[in-house]
């Protein structure tokens, strides 16, 4: 009967060494020697069940990992030995201990290092090809690549994707180039199918994220290669509904993974990028086209339970994909996406408006047209969408792109006014270069701003009465103008409370933006809209809030004709007198100076009303 390998090889080696010393009691070092020279450690893997079958391959691997000088021939032998060893172990059912062997001698790390040493400007050896064959065999053994797959694949992608474009590769190397790509695709399929059922979603998500990053590269060859690999993975994804457990120990006893069990949080982002490239003029179009078909199959296999619905949607999707309309494609998929997935599609389109690598800017515009036509379905995550618009505006390279982003921002302002204004305030406080243009846009919608101001005034009014009922406490808007505190508040993630109502912590942001907006002529012309909300804040706000309102009113009044300023001055004076007794010296001084400015503004019949006040 064959002797089983020890369960703990390291412990076994120590015990073996101790037993040899105990069997040689007569062996003594000369008394004059107190220090001995350490002999090099001789690695031993004879405990592996596969060792007898593939002793040469094991010894070649051990020789490489211990050698300080690694020649090109040694690298190839090392990689080939890994493939031979693991292929033989799988064939004979002797995979026990191979995961530990891989970890002990850092086989994966050595392969990664070899890939990273390869030059990116040419392909003249089959080292990349052999590396991916070796990684493919390693992935078939339980836990051999656990926790390492993403970093290894990143090294593989970087080593191959950055090579010169295919048309620039010498004809003599083209066969090797194609063989290398084929081995990468085979490795990708095997690695994904080898993940345990509990980790398929997470690992697949990580790999797709890597590839999507490469699709944003400036070099078309890199984008094309990344998109082709996404095509490979989406085909694997679409096959999951019919997969059977592989002949490896990685799948475990859980059996095959059904398509409905796979969760991909980046599905919307992936779909958005595929649509962009499907309708582009690049070589990526073909790979994106096939990937969209595979993604469609995955969606209707995993989400549509009724076979009749599957057949109908398959026909609609096929028609949309074969047409020349990105709009039709987005509509076909959108019906079967979750809300956050539709949001991600729109975020991809917004980002693409400022992406010079997207050759056809009409495609992201078409995706946004779908959202503009049906905002209740596509534009539900206001903070994410508005933030994306504000981030992308500085990079819009064409007037058409800017106008499309502006149209979307106007619609979002009508639907979610509080969110838009708060994010604009944040942009202004953070020194965003587009803030002036954005405030110009906002000032052209005074009714919207007036409504938001009134909402904040009501919020502060409720907060004031709540504080009074609960007794003395710190006011919700402490008096401070230090830049650091403003910046800290600007990072506040909670923009709104339930159902779009403004959050009291964000009122300071609005008021800070209001002071800047008050210097614009548009606000002065529409002051009647803003006045009720401003007066209410002047009554119930904190000292800091009241000072902001006074500064804004001061700016506005200086731009008005006397007849209009006189009417406002009469209403304002009654609100100023209580401020003369404020504990805040700055507020007292500002209110007194404000009164001195108001008196000369009063004309005609308003003088009698002023005396009464």
XYZ file of C-alpha atoms in Angstrom:
613
model
C 0.000 0.000 0.000
C 1.357 3.410 -0.965
C 2.614 5.500 1.933
C 0.488 8.629 2.505
C 2.223 11.995 2.623
C 2.413 13.638 6.026
C -0.429 16.014 6.839
C 2.054 18.661 8.012
C 5.189 18.481 5.820
C 7.086 21.145 7.756
C 6.506 19.296 11.046
C 7.415 15.980 9.434
C 10.736 17.364 8.210
C 11.542 18.601 11.728
C 10.646 15.240 13.273
C 12.701 13.431 10.622
C 15.692 15.613 11.382
C 15.362 15.057 15.129
C 15.161 11.275 14.715
C 18.343 11.238 12.626
C 20.210 13.166 15.324
C 18.996 10.759 18.015
C 20.232 7.778 15.970
C 23.795 9.209 15.857
C 24.818 9.799 19.494
C 28.490 9.183 18.713
C 28.723 12.082 16.255
C 30.262 14.996 18.197
C 31.766 18.281 17.006
C 35.294 19.086 18.166
C 35.201 21.081 21.378
C 37.257 23.861 19.779
C 34.399 24.643 17.348
C 31.721 26.788 18.905
C 30.330 28.220 15.643
C 29.326 26.124 12.637
C 28.689 27.158 9.046
C 25.029 26.699 7.927
C 24.645 24.443 4.908
C 22.256 25.492 2.104
C 18.758 24.090 2.601
C 17.986 21.305 0.163
C 14.310 21.540 -0.830
C 12.396 18.303 -0.827
C 8.951 17.631 -2.256
C 9.047 13.850 -2.137
C 6.004 13.961 0.168
C 3.793 14.884 -2.800
C 1.674 11.940 -4.025
C 2.467 12.936 -7.616
C 6.221 13.070 -6.963
C 6.950 9.529 -8.156
C 5.072 10.131 -11.375
C 6.612 13.547 -12.147
C 9.875 13.723 -10.201
C 11.680 15.503 -13.042
C 9.047 18.247 -13.266
C 9.058 18.789 -9.476
C 12.843 18.955 -9.320
C 12.924 21.434 -12.231
C 10.480 23.697 -10.406
C 12.457 23.563 -7.164
C 15.708 24.216 -9.013
C 14.259 27.349 -10.603
C 12.792 28.893 -7.442
C 16.118 28.465 -5.613
C 18.398 29.594 -8.435
C 19.731 33.182 -8.126
C 20.369 33.412 -11.867
C 17.455 32.675 -14.159
C 18.204 32.275 -17.851
C 15.546 32.468 -20.549
C 15.718 28.704 -21.065
C 15.280 28.121 -17.316
C 12.154 30.289 -17.295
C 10.570 28.279 -20.088
C 11.474 24.976 -18.403
C 9.977 26.205 -15.110
C 6.663 27.141 -16.741
C 6.463 23.949 -18.787
C 7.211 21.873 -15.677
C 4.291 23.479 -13.823
C 1.930 22.624 -16.673
C 3.240 19.050 -16.864
C 3.056 18.518 -13.092
C -0.472 19.817 -12.587
C -1.858 18.247 -15.765
C -0.464 14.862 -14.718
C -1.779 15.221 -11.166
C -5.283 15.936 -12.472
C -5.077 12.986 -14.844
C -4.012 10.537 -12.115
C -6.183 12.001 -9.355
C -3.108 12.902 -7.273
C -3.745 16.587 -6.595
C -3.343 16.301 -2.806
C -0.806 18.774 -1.486
C -0.388 20.673 -4.752
C -2.090 23.790 -3.362
C 0.370 23.776 -0.444
C 3.253 23.149 -2.850
C 2.151 26.163 -4.940
C 1.976 28.363 -1.852
C 5.237 27.173 -0.241
C 7.337 27.778 -3.338
C 5.366 30.821 -4.538
C 4.713 29.456 -7.987
C 2.045 32.052 -8.800
C 4.244 34.911 -7.591
C 7.142 33.669 -9.733
C 4.917 33.525 -12.811
C 3.681 37.050 -12.139
C 7.250 38.315 -11.793
C 8.201 36.730 -15.122
C 5.252 38.401 -16.859
C 6.129 41.794 -15.406
C 9.718 41.465 -16.661
C 8.607 40.912 -20.264
C 9.160 43.910 -22.593
C 5.961 45.615 -23.733
C 7.303 46.866 -27.043
C 7.746 43.484 -28.725
C 6.782 39.813 -28.616
C 9.630 37.473 -29.488
C 9.381 34.569 -27.009
C 6.581 32.255 -25.951
C 7.005 33.117 -22.252
C 3.615 34.859 -22.077
C 1.941 31.883 -23.723
C 3.638 29.404 -21.356
C 2.804 31.567 -18.331
C -0.896 31.516 -19.109
C -0.883 27.783 -19.731
C 0.751 27.311 -16.334
C -1.765 29.595 -14.581
C -4.607 27.721 -16.243
C -3.370 24.425 -14.802
C -2.804 25.964 -11.349
C -6.378 27.254 -11.271
C -7.712 23.703 -11.557
C -6.358 22.763 -8.139
C -8.340 23.746 -5.061
C -7.142 27.008 -3.401
C -3.911 27.122 -5.438
C -4.764 30.639 -6.672
C -7.102 31.655 -3.874
C -6.935 35.418 -3.342
C -4.398 35.834 -6.163
C -6.448 35.554 -9.357
C -7.113 39.283 -9.842
C -3.505 40.404 -9.426
C -2.265 37.580 -11.679
C -4.759 38.457 -14.395
C -3.807 42.115 -14.135
C -0.196 41.117 -14.836
C -1.334 38.986 -17.791
C -3.466 41.776 -19.260
C -0.752 44.409 -18.873
C 1.847 42.121 -20.428
C -0.242 41.480 -23.557
C -2.583 44.469 -23.998
C 0.243 47.012 -24.213
C 2.007 45.216 -27.062
C 2.115 47.077 -30.396
C -1.046 46.968 -32.521
C -1.492 43.764 -34.502
C -0.681 45.491 -37.810
C 2.639 46.639 -36.313
C 3.723 43.166 -35.151
C 6.252 41.517 -37.519
C 4.745 38.768 -39.670
C 7.152 36.247 -38.189
C 5.641 36.870 -34.733
C 1.960 36.931 -35.703
C 1.433 33.196 -35.153
C 2.936 33.513 -31.660
C 0.761 36.563 -30.994
C -2.439 34.690 -31.897
C -1.338 31.674 -29.842
C -0.747 33.962 -26.870
C -4.232 35.498 -27.145
C -5.814 32.065 -27.449
C -4.006 30.826 -24.360
C -5.192 33.935 -22.471
C -8.806 33.266 -23.462
C -8.545 29.613 -22.481
C -6.983 30.605 -19.150
C -9.769 33.134 -18.492
C -12.504 30.578 -19.130
C -10.837 27.944 -16.976
C -10.170 30.304 -14.072
C -13.764 31.559 -13.976
C -15.211 28.053 -14.199
C -12.867 26.904 -11.436
C -14.042 29.364 -8.801
C -16.037 27.865 -5.922
C -19.751 28.564 -6.246
C -19.678 30.993 -3.319
C -17.050 33.190 -5.004
C -18.059 33.203 -8.667
C -19.916 36.544 -8.519
C -17.206 38.362 -6.568
C -14.299 37.066 -8.645
C -16.039 37.633 -11.974
C -16.910 41.172 -10.910
C -13.250 41.875 -10.115
C -12.016 40.588 -13.480
C -14.588 42.589 -15.435
C -13.646 45.735 -13.494
C -10.040 45.257 -14.583
C -11.036 44.877 -18.212
C -13.377 47.877 -18.135
C -10.494 50.019 -16.878
C -8.487 48.988 -19.927
C -11.365 50.011 -22.246
C -10.767 53.619 -21.119
C -7.179 53.583 -22.375
C -6.076 56.121 -25.001
C -4.605 53.398 -27.244
C -7.115 51.742 -29.516
C -5.180 48.441 -29.553
C -5.488 48.207 -25.767
C -9.220 48.942 -25.885
C -9.728 46.365 -28.624
C -7.908 43.593 -26.727
C -9.753 44.358 -23.494
C -13.108 44.329 -25.256
C -12.319 40.980 -26.866
C -11.622 39.493 -23.436
C -14.918 40.923 -22.141
C -16.548 39.109 -25.041
C -14.970 35.864 -23.831
C -16.237 36.373 -20.266
C -19.775 37.326 -21.267
C -19.975 34.138 -23.316
C -18.928 32.163 -20.244
C -21.568 34.080 -18.301
C -24.297 33.223 -20.792
C -23.350 29.525 -20.630
C -23.764 29.254 -16.862
C -27.375 28.118 -17.125
C -26.257 24.876 -18.792
C -22.865 24.350 -17.177
C -22.027 21.102 -15.457
C -19.457 20.798 -12.694
C -15.936 20.705 -14.071
C -13.625 17.789 -13.478
C -11.704 19.670 -10.807
C -11.807 20.116 -7.072
C -12.301 23.867 -7.266
C -16.069 23.622 -7.779
C -16.452 21.517 -4.655
C -19.665 19.720 -3.767
C -21.891 22.714 -4.450
C -22.326 21.766 -8.093
C -22.626 24.152 -11.038
C -23.689 27.744 -10.528
C -26.962 28.760 -12.143
C -27.095 32.068 -13.998
C -29.723 33.360 -11.575
C -27.282 32.952 -8.678
C -24.665 35.248 -10.234
C -24.861 38.850 -9.056
C -22.895 41.503 -10.953
C -23.176 44.992 -9.438
C -21.345 46.398 -12.467
C -23.815 44.983 -14.987
C -25.153 48.466 -15.818
C -21.676 49.921 -16.254
C -20.670 46.950 -18.408
C -23.773 47.306 -20.562
C -23.198 51.047 -21.010
C -19.605 50.559 -22.167
C -20.619 47.766 -24.548
C -23.267 49.957 -26.176
C -20.757 52.790 -26.594
C -18.297 50.503 -28.381
C -20.947 48.531 -30.278
C -21.936 51.698 -32.146
C -18.425 53.090 -32.528
C -16.273 52.987 -35.655
C -13.439 51.067 -33.985
C -12.406 47.440 -34.267
C -13.921 47.053 -30.788
C -17.383 47.239 -32.377
C -17.409 43.580 -33.411
C -16.355 42.238 -29.996
C -18.853 44.549 -28.246
C -21.595 43.327 -30.597
C -21.003 39.669 -29.672
C -20.638 40.532 -25.979
C -24.012 42.309 -25.983
C -25.663 39.216 -27.451
C -24.119 37.058 -24.722
C -25.141 39.565 -22.044
C -28.691 39.590 -23.381
C -28.812 35.798 -23.162
C -27.548 35.921 -19.578
C -30.219 38.472 -18.621
C -33.183 36.659 -20.096
C -31.969 33.302 -18.755
C -31.518 34.673 -15.239
C -34.388 37.181 -15.005
C -37.171 36.065 -17.309
C -38.897 32.968 -15.980
C -41.617 32.728 -18.601
C -40.362 31.090 -21.779
C -42.736 33.136 -23.944
C -41.283 36.337 -22.477
C -37.777 35.039 -23.188
C -38.586 34.344 -26.832
C -40.241 37.758 -27.257
C -37.394 39.680 -25.631
C -34.810 37.669 -27.561
C -36.451 38.768 -30.796
C -36.669 42.414 -29.678
C -33.058 42.444 -28.465
C -31.749 40.803 -31.618
C -33.536 43.405 -33.718
C -32.160 46.235 -31.551
C -28.592 44.916 -31.673
C -28.664 44.441 -35.416
C -30.013 47.946 -36.002
C -27.891 51.068 -36.152
C -29.567 52.749 -33.194
C -27.993 52.999 -29.746
C -31.315 54.363 -28.504
C -33.188 51.174 -29.491
C -30.520 49.047 -27.859
C -30.721 50.966 -24.567
C -34.519 50.759 -24.529
C -34.491 47.012 -25.177
C -32.145 46.308 -22.273
C -33.561 48.993 -19.974
C -36.875 47.220 -19.508
C -35.148 44.329 -17.745
C -32.532 46.195 -15.712
C -32.780 47.095 -12.049
C -32.925 50.761 -11.052
C -29.240 51.035 -10.032
C -28.208 49.323 -13.276
C -30.081 51.883 -15.378
C -28.405 54.619 -13.343
C -24.984 53.141 -14.175
C -25.808 53.136 -17.886
C -26.581 56.862 -17.664
C -23.408 57.543 -15.652
C -21.363 55.861 -18.384
C -23.056 58.024 -21.023
C -22.450 61.241 -19.050
C -18.782 60.363 -18.524
C -18.429 59.599 -22.236
C -19.456 63.164 -23.142
C -16.039 64.277 -21.977
C -14.112 61.219 -23.175
C -11.987 62.005 -26.231
C -11.515 58.260 -26.831
C -15.184 57.865 -27.737
C -15.026 58.614 -31.447
C -18.757 58.967 -32.021
C -20.174 61.451 -29.487
C -23.650 60.853 -30.896
C -23.810 57.498 -29.077
C -23.704 58.831 -25.475
C -26.103 61.606 -26.565
C -28.525 58.941 -27.796
C -28.358 57.146 -24.455
C -29.140 60.399 -22.664
C -32.077 61.002 -25.013
C -33.601 57.782 -23.705
C -33.258 59.079 -20.149
C -34.695 62.500 -21.038
C -37.734 60.818 -22.600
C -38.422 58.606 -19.576
C -36.844 60.246 -16.496
C -39.014 58.390 -13.975
C -37.365 55.149 -15.077
C -33.792 56.231 -15.833
C -33.075 59.230 -13.579
C -33.937 57.986 -10.100
C -30.581 58.374 -8.320
C -30.332 62.164 -8.300
C -27.123 62.625 -6.237
C -25.083 60.252 -8.405
C -26.365 61.597 -11.712
C -26.029 65.275 -10.807
C -22.545 64.745 -9.357
C -21.523 62.983 -12.574
C -22.820 65.878 -14.689
C -20.891 68.428 -12.619
C -17.704 66.350 -12.823
C -17.974 65.833 -16.594
C -18.876 69.375 -17.670
C -15.277 70.707 -17.591
C -14.234 67.949 -19.998
C -16.999 68.347 -22.586
C -14.948 68.879 -25.712
C -17.767 70.030 -28.012
C -20.599 72.525 -27.793
C -23.089 69.737 -28.530
C -21.814 67.712 -25.560
C -22.082 70.733 -23.250
C -25.632 71.473 -24.417
C -26.685 67.860 -23.851
C -25.237 67.890 -20.336
C -26.935 71.241 -19.666
C -30.310 69.886 -20.816
C -29.947 66.943 -18.484
C -28.972 69.230 -15.594
C -32.024 71.436 -16.201
C -34.295 68.402 -16.126
C -32.658 67.124 -12.927
C -33.120 70.585 -11.387
C -36.837 70.479 -12.105
C -37.140 66.964 -10.705
C -34.743 67.241 -7.738
C -34.126 70.959 -7.095
C -32.731 70.614 -3.586
C -30.141 68.026 -4.591
C -28.946 70.095 -7.543
C -28.539 73.310 -5.549
C -26.743 71.578 -2.684
C -24.296 69.939 -5.070
C -23.765 73.266 -6.822
C -22.938 74.802 -3.451
C -20.450 72.034 -2.835
C -18.860 72.668 -6.227
C -18.566 76.372 -5.439
C -17.014 75.757 -2.021
C -14.489 73.330 -3.493
C -13.364 75.869 -6.074
C -14.805 74.040 -9.085
C -13.777 75.874 -12.253
C -17.258 75.454 -13.747
C -19.100 76.842 -10.705
C -19.655 80.347 -12.220
C -21.206 78.871 -15.372
C -23.347 76.516 -13.317
C -24.599 79.294 -11.060
C -25.364 81.281 -14.197
C -27.509 78.385 -15.310
C -29.203 78.184 -11.917
C -29.887 81.921 -11.775
C -31.901 81.537 -14.971
C -34.358 79.386 -12.985
C -35.393 81.741 -10.142
C -38.655 79.936 -9.376
C -36.731 76.778 -8.601
C -34.308 78.562 -6.302
C -37.139 80.407 -4.567
C -38.898 77.116 -3.828
C -35.706 75.619 -2.383
C -35.157 78.695 -0.229
C -38.690 78.459 1.109
C -38.172 74.772 1.900
C -35.045 75.599 3.885
C -36.833 78.391 5.728
C -39.609 75.987 6.754
C -37.013 73.453 7.834
C -35.231 76.011 10.018
C -38.586 77.159 11.399
C -39.454 73.608 12.470
C -35.988 73.148 13.892
C -36.303 76.405 15.865
C -39.567 75.341 17.530
C -38.172 71.871 18.227
C -35.141 73.370 19.957
C -37.404 75.665 22.012
C -39.544 72.738 23.132
C -36.535 70.627 24.113
C -34.799 73.426 26.008
C -31.485 75.247 25.471
C -29.124 73.501 23.110
C -26.609 74.231 20.367
C -28.284 75.804 17.364
C -28.283 73.695 14.200
C -26.156 76.215 12.341
C -23.341 77.396 14.583
C -21.730 80.703 13.734
C -18.467 80.068 11.881
C -16.902 80.991 8.567
C -13.690 79.042 8.762
C -12.801 77.438 5.444
C -11.893 74.095 6.992
C -15.368 73.693 8.478
C -17.019 74.572 5.187
C -14.892 72.013 3.379
C -15.749 69.396 5.979
C -19.445 70.098 5.555
C -19.083 69.966 1.789
C -18.020 66.327 2.144
C -21.248 65.500 3.998
C -22.743 62.534 2.084
C -26.298 62.914 3.421
C -27.633 65.533 1.022
C -31.290 65.085 1.710
C -33.518 63.472 4.254
C -36.514 61.328 3.330
C -38.369 62.043 0.051
C -36.207 64.923 -1.108
C -36.680 67.188 1.915
C -33.594 69.283 2.686
C -31.305 68.252 5.500
C -30.639 70.946 8.127
C -26.872 70.353 7.955
C -26.843 71.405 4.320
C -28.571 74.756 4.889
C -25.201 76.386 5.464
C -24.109 75.266 2.021
C -27.168 76.836 0.412
C -26.760 80.114 2.247
C -23.095 80.348 1.327
C -24.014 79.873 -2.318
C -26.862 82.362 -1.946
C -24.433 85.124 -0.974
C -22.472 84.535 -4.183
C -25.644 84.322 -6.265
C -26.906 87.620 -4.821
C -24.168 89.459 -6.707
C -25.791 88.502 -10.004
C -28.304 90.708 -11.740
C -30.748 87.812 -12.273
C -31.388 87.499 -8.570
C -31.948 91.229 -8.169
C -34.497 91.200 -10.970
C -36.408 88.333 -9.323
C -36.026 89.397 -5.705
C -39.783 89.159 -5.023
C -39.529 85.396 -5.470
C -36.707 85.046 -2.979
C -37.911 87.534 -0.390
C -40.450 85.415 1.592
C -37.955 82.645 2.218
C -35.165 85.053 3.086
C -37.373 86.949 5.552
C -38.388 83.739 7.258
C -34.767 82.623 7.645
C -33.967 86.074 9.023
C -36.583 85.422 11.688
C -35.834 81.831 12.728
C -32.253 81.138 11.632
C -29.071 81.118 13.690
C -26.773 84.146 13.892
C -24.698 82.713 11.058
C -27.781 82.169 8.872
C -29.080 85.676 9.577
C -25.732 87.230 8.660
C -25.702 85.358 5.355
C -29.212 86.594 4.550
C -28.282 90.187 5.406
C -25.210 90.023 3.180
C -27.286 88.615 0.308
C -29.965 91.301 0.734
C -27.311 93.984 0.910
C -25.869 92.822 -2.412
C -29.288 92.719 -4.042
C -30.491 96.110 -2.822
C -27.444 97.830 -4.231
C -28.451 96.654 -7.720
C -32.105 97.788 -7.576
C -33.767 100.988 -8.631
C -34.973 103.182 -5.764
C -38.644 102.430 -6.306
C -38.152 98.689 -5.942
C -35.532 98.999 -3.198
C -37.851 101.269 -1.198
C -40.604 98.666 -1.078
C -38.177 96.002 0.180
C -36.556 98.343 2.702
C -39.905 98.933 4.443
C -40.473 95.178 4.839
C -36.934 94.572 6.002
C -36.630 97.226 8.678
C -39.001 95.455 11.060
C -36.826 92.344 10.887
C -33.681 94.322 11.655
C -34.659 95.906 14.968
C -34.631 92.612 17.008
C -31.117 91.956 15.722
C -29.798 95.044 17.520
C -29.988 93.032 20.769
C -28.171 89.967 19.416
C -25.403 88.456 21.519
C -23.292 88.268 18.366
C -21.433 91.574 17.970
C -20.869 90.980 14.240
C -24.599 90.516 13.663
C -25.403 93.646 15.692
C -22.942 95.729 13.707
C -24.135 94.359 10.349
C -27.811 94.987 11.170
C -27.124 98.589 12.269
C -25.135 99.319 9.130
C -27.897 97.699 7.103
C -30.486 100.016 8.631
C -28.329 103.044 7.808
C -28.254 101.895 4.181
C -31.997 101.278 4.076
C -33.153 104.700 5.247
C -31.952 106.680 2.175
C -33.610 104.116 -0.089
C -37.148 104.889 1.143
C -39.085 107.204 -1.162
C -42.621 108.563 -1.612
C -45.469 106.953 0.259
C -43.132 104.325 1.717
C -41.737 106.985 4.074
C -44.944 106.972 6.141
C -44.831 103.198 6.496
C -41.156 103.401 7.456
C -41.895 105.900 10.267
C -44.586 103.563 11.543
C -42.070 100.707 11.668
